[in-house]
Short mmCIF file of C-alpha atoms in Angstrom, two decimals:
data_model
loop_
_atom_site.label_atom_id
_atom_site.label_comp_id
_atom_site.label_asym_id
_atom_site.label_seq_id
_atom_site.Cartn_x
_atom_site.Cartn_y
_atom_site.Cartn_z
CA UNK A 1 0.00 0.00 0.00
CA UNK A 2 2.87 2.23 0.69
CA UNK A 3 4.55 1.72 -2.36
CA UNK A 4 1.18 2.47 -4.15
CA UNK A 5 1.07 5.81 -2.77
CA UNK A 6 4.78 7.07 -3.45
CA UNK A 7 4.63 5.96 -6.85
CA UNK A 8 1.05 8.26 -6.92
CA UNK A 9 3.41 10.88 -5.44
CA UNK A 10 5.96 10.50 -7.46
CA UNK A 11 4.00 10.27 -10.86
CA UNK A 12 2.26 13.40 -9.51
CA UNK A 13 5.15 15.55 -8.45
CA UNK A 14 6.64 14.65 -11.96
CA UNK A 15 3.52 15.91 -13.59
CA UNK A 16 3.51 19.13 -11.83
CA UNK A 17 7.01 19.53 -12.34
CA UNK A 18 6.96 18.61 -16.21
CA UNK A 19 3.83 19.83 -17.69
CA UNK A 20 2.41 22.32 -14.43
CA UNK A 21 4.43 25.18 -14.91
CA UNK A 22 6.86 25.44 -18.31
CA UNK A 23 8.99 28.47 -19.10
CA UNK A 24 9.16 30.41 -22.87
CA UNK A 25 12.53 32.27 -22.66
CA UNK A 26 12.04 35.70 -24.30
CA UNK A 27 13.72 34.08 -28.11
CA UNK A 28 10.87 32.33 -28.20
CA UNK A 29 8.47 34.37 -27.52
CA UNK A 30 9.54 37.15 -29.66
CA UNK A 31 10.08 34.59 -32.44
CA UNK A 32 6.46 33.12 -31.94
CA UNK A 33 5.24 36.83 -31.96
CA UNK A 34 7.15 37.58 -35.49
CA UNK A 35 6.30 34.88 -36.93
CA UNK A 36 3.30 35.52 -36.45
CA UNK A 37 2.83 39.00 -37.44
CA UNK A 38 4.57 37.83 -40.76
CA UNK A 39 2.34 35.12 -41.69
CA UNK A 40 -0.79 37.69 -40.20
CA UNK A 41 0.82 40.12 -43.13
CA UNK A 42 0.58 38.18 -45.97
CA UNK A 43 -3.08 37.30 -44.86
CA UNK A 44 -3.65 40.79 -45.08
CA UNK A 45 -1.93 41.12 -48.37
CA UNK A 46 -3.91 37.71 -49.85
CA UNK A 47 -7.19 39.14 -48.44
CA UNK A 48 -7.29 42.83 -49.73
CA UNK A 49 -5.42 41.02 -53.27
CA UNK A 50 -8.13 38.33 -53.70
CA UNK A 51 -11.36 40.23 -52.35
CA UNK A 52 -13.85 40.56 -54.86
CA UNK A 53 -16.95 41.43 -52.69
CA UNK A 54 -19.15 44.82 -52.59
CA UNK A 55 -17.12 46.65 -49.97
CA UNK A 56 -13.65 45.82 -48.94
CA UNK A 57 -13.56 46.22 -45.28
CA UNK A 58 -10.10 47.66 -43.88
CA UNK A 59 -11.14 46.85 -40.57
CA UNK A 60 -11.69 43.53 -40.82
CA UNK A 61 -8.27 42.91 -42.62
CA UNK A 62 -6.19 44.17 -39.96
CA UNK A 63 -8.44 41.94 -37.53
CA UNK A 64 -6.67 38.92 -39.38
CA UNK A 65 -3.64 40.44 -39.23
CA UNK A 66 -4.08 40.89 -35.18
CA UNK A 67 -6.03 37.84 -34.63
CA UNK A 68 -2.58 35.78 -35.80
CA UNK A 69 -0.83 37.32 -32.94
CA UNK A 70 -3.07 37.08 -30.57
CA UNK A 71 -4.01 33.22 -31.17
CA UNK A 72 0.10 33.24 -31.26
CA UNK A 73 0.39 34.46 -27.83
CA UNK A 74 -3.05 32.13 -26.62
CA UNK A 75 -1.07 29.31 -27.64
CA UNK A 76 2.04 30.27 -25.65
CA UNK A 77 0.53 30.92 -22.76
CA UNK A 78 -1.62 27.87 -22.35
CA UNK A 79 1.50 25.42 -23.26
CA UNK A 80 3.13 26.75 -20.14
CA UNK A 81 0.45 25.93 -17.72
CA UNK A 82 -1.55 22.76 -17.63
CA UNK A 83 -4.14 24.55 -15.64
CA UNK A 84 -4.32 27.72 -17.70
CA UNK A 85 -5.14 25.29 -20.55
CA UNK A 86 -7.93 23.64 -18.86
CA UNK A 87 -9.52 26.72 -18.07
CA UNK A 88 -9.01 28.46 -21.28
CA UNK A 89 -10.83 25.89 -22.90
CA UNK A 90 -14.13 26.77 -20.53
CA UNK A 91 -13.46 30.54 -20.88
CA UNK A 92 -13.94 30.38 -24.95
CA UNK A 93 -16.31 27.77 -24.73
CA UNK A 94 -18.84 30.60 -23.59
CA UNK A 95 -17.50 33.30 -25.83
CA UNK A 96 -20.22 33.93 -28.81
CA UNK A 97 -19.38 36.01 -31.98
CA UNK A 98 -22.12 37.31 -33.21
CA UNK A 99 -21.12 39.48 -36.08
CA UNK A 100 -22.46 37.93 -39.41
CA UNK A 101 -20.20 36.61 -41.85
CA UNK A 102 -21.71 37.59 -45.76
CA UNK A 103 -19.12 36.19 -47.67
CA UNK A 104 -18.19 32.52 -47.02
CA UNK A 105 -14.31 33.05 -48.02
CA UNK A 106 -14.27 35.67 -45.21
CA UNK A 107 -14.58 32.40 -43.14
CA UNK A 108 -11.95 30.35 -44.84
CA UNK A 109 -9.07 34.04 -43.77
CA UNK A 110 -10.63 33.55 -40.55
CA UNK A 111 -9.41 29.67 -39.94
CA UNK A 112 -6.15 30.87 -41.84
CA UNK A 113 -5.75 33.32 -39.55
CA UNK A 114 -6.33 31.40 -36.38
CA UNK A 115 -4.33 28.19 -37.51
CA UNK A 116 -1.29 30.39 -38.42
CA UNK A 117 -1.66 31.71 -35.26
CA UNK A 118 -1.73 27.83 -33.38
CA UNK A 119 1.12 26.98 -35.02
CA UNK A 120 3.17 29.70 -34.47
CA UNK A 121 2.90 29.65 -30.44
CA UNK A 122 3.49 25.81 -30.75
CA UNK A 123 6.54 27.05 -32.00
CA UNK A 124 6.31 25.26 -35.61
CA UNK A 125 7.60 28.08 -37.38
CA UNK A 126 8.18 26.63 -40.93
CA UNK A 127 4.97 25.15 -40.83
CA UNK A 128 3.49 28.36 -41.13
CA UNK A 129 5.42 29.97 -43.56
CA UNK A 130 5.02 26.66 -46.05
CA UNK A 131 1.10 26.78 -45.37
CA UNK A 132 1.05 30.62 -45.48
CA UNK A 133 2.63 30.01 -48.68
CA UNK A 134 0.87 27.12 -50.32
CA UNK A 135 -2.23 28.44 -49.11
CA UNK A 136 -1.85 31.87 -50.06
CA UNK A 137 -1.27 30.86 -53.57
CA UNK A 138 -3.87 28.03 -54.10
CA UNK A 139 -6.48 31.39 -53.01
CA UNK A 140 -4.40 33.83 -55.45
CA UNK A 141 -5.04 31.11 -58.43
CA UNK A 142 -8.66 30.54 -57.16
CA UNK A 143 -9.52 34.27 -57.40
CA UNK A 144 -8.52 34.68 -60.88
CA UNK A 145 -9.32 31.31 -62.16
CA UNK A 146 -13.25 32.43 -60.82
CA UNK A 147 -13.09 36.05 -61.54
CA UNK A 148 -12.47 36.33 -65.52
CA UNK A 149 -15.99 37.56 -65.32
CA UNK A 150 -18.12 40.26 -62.84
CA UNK A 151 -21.14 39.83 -61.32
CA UNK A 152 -23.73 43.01 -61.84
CA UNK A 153 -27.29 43.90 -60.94
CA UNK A 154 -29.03 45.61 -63.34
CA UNK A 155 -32.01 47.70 -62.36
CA UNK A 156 -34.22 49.22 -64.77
CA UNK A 157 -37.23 51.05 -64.53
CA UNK A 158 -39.65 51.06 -67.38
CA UNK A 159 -43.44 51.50 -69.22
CA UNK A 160 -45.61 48.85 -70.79
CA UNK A 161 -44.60 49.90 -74.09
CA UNK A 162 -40.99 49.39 -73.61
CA UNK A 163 -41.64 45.82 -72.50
CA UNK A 164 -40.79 44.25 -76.04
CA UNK A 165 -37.12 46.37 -76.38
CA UNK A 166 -35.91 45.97 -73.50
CA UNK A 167 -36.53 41.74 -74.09
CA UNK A 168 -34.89 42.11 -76.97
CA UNK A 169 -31.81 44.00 -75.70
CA UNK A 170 -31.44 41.90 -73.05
CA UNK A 171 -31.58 38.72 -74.49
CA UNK A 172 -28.16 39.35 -75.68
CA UNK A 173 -26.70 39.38 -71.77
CA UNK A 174 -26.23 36.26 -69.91
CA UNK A 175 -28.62 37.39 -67.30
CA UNK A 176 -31.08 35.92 -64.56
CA UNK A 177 -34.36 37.32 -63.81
CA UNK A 178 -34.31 38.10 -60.05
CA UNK A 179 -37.28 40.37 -59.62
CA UNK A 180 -40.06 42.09 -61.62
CA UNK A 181 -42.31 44.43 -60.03
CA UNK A 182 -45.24 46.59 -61.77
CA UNK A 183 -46.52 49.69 -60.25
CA UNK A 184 -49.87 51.21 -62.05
CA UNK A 185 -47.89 51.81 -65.45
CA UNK A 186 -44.29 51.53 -64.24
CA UNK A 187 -41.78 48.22 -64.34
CA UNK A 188 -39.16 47.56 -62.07
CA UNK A 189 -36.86 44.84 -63.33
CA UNK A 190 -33.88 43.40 -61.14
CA UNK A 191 -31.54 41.09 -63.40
CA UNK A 192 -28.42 39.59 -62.93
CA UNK A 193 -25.98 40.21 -65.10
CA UNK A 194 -22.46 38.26 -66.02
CA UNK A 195 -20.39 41.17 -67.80
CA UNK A 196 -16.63 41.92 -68.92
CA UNK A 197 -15.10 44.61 -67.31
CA UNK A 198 -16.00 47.54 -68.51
CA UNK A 199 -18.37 45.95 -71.38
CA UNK A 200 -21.35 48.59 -69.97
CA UNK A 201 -22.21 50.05 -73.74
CA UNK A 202 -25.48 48.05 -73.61
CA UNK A 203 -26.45 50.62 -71.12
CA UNK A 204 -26.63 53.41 -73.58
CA UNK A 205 -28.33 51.35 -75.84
CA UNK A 206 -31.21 50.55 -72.97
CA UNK A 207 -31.47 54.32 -72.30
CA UNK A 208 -32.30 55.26 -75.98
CA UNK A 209 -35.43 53.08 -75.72
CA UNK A 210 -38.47 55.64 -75.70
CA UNK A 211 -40.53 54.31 -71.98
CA UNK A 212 -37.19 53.83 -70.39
CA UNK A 213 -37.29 55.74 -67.16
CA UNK A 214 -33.50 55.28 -65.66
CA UNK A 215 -31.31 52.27 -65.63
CA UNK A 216 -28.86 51.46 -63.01
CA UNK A 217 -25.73 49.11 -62.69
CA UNK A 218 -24.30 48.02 -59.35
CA UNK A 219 -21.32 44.85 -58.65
CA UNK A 220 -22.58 42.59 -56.23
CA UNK A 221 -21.30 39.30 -54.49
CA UNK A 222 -23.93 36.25 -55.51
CA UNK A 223 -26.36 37.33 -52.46
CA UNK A 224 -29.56 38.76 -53.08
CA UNK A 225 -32.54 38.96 -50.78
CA UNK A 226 -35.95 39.94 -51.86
#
C-alpha cells in the first residue's frame, strides 16, 4: 500500500514539475510573436489582393492580421500551464461572436488566420510559412481562375410599351431574372448580369429606348434577398 502511494506521489510531483508550470525564454516568444505578425501580413496582403466582394472592409483585414498574434500568444501561454489550458478551454467555450459573416471566403481568412496563429505559439515556425505560402497561392489562383468575369445587378425602370425592347436588348446578356415588379404603369426589373469589365455600352443602348425611365448598374457578391 505504501509503495502504491509514493509511486502516486511521485507520478504526480513529476507531472507538476513537467507539464504544471513550463517556461518560454524571451527568443521564443519574440520569435512566436514575429512569426506571427509575418504570416498575419501576408493574410492581409492575400485578403485585400483576392477580395472581390461589394465593400472591402479595412477593418476587418487588420483583424486577421491581429487575430494571428493574438491566437500566437493564446497558444504560448496555455502550453506553459496545464491549468491555464484547462480553463481556457471553458473561458472560450462561452464566448459567442455574433457578427455575421456575408461572404463565405471571409470564413476560410478567418481559420487561416487562427491556424497560423496555433502553429506559431506551438513554435512550428516553418509550418506556417510553407502553409502561409501554399495556401496563399492556391487562393491567389482561385480568385482569378473564378473572376475572368463580374457579377452586376441591373435595375431598370420602365413602361408597358418598352416591355418588347428591353426583351430584346437583353436577351443578348447572360442574365437571370431576379425580380419584376409593376406599379400602375411603371416596371421595375432586377436582373443579374455576367459582364466583362467595362463591357457597360449596352447601357446606352437601354437608355435610348423611348418608356425607359433610368437604368442602373451596381457589382454585387452572388447574395440577393428579396
Amino acid at each position: 500500500m505504501n509503495e502504491t502511494t509514493n509511486f502516486n506521489d511521485i507520478l504526480k510531483k513529476s507531472f507538476l514539475n513537467d507539464f504544471m508550470f513550463g517556461n518560454l525564454s524571451v527568443i521564443d516568444i519574440l520569435l512566436g510573436l514575429l512569426t506571427a505578425f509575418i504570416a498575419g501580413a501576408l493574410i492581409y496582403i492575400v485578403y485585400k489582393y483576392t477580395y472581390r466582394g461589394v465593400l472591402y472592409s479595412p477593418s476587418f483585414n487588420a483583424t486577421l492580421l491581429v487575430m494571428t498574434m493574438i491566437t500566437c500568444l493564446v497558444i504560448m501561454t496555455i502550453s506553459t500551464n496545464v491549468v491555464l489550458s484547462l480553463g481556457m478551454v471553458g473561458a472560450l467555450s462561452i464566448v459567442r461572436f455574433r457578427t455575421a459573416i456575408k461572404d463565405p471566403m471571409d470564413v476560410v481568412f478567418m481559420f487561416w488566420a487562427i491556424a497560423a496563429g496555433i502553429s506559431s505559439g506551438a513554435g512550428l515556425y516553418f509550418l506556417t510559412f510553407i502553409g502561409a505560402g501554399v495556401i496563399g497561392s492556391v487562393l491567389i489562383v482561385l480568385s482569378r481562375k473564378k473572376h475572368t468575369d463580374t457579377l452586376y445587378l441591373l435595375v431598370i425602370h420602365y413602361t408597358e410599351e418598352a416591355a418588347d425592347e428591353v426583351r430584346k436588348e437583353l436577351q443578348n446578356l447572360d442574365h437571370t431574372l431576379k425580380s419584376k415588379i409593376v406599379r400602375k404603369n411603371v416596371i421595375e426589373q432586377t436582373s443579374e448580369v455576367r459582364l466583362k469589365i467595362d463591357n457597360t455600352a449596352f447601357m446606352s443602348r437601354l437608355n435610348e429606348i423611348e418608356g425607359i425611365r433610368d437604368v442602373s448598374l451596381v457589382q454585387y457578391n452572388g447574395d440577393y434577398a428579396v
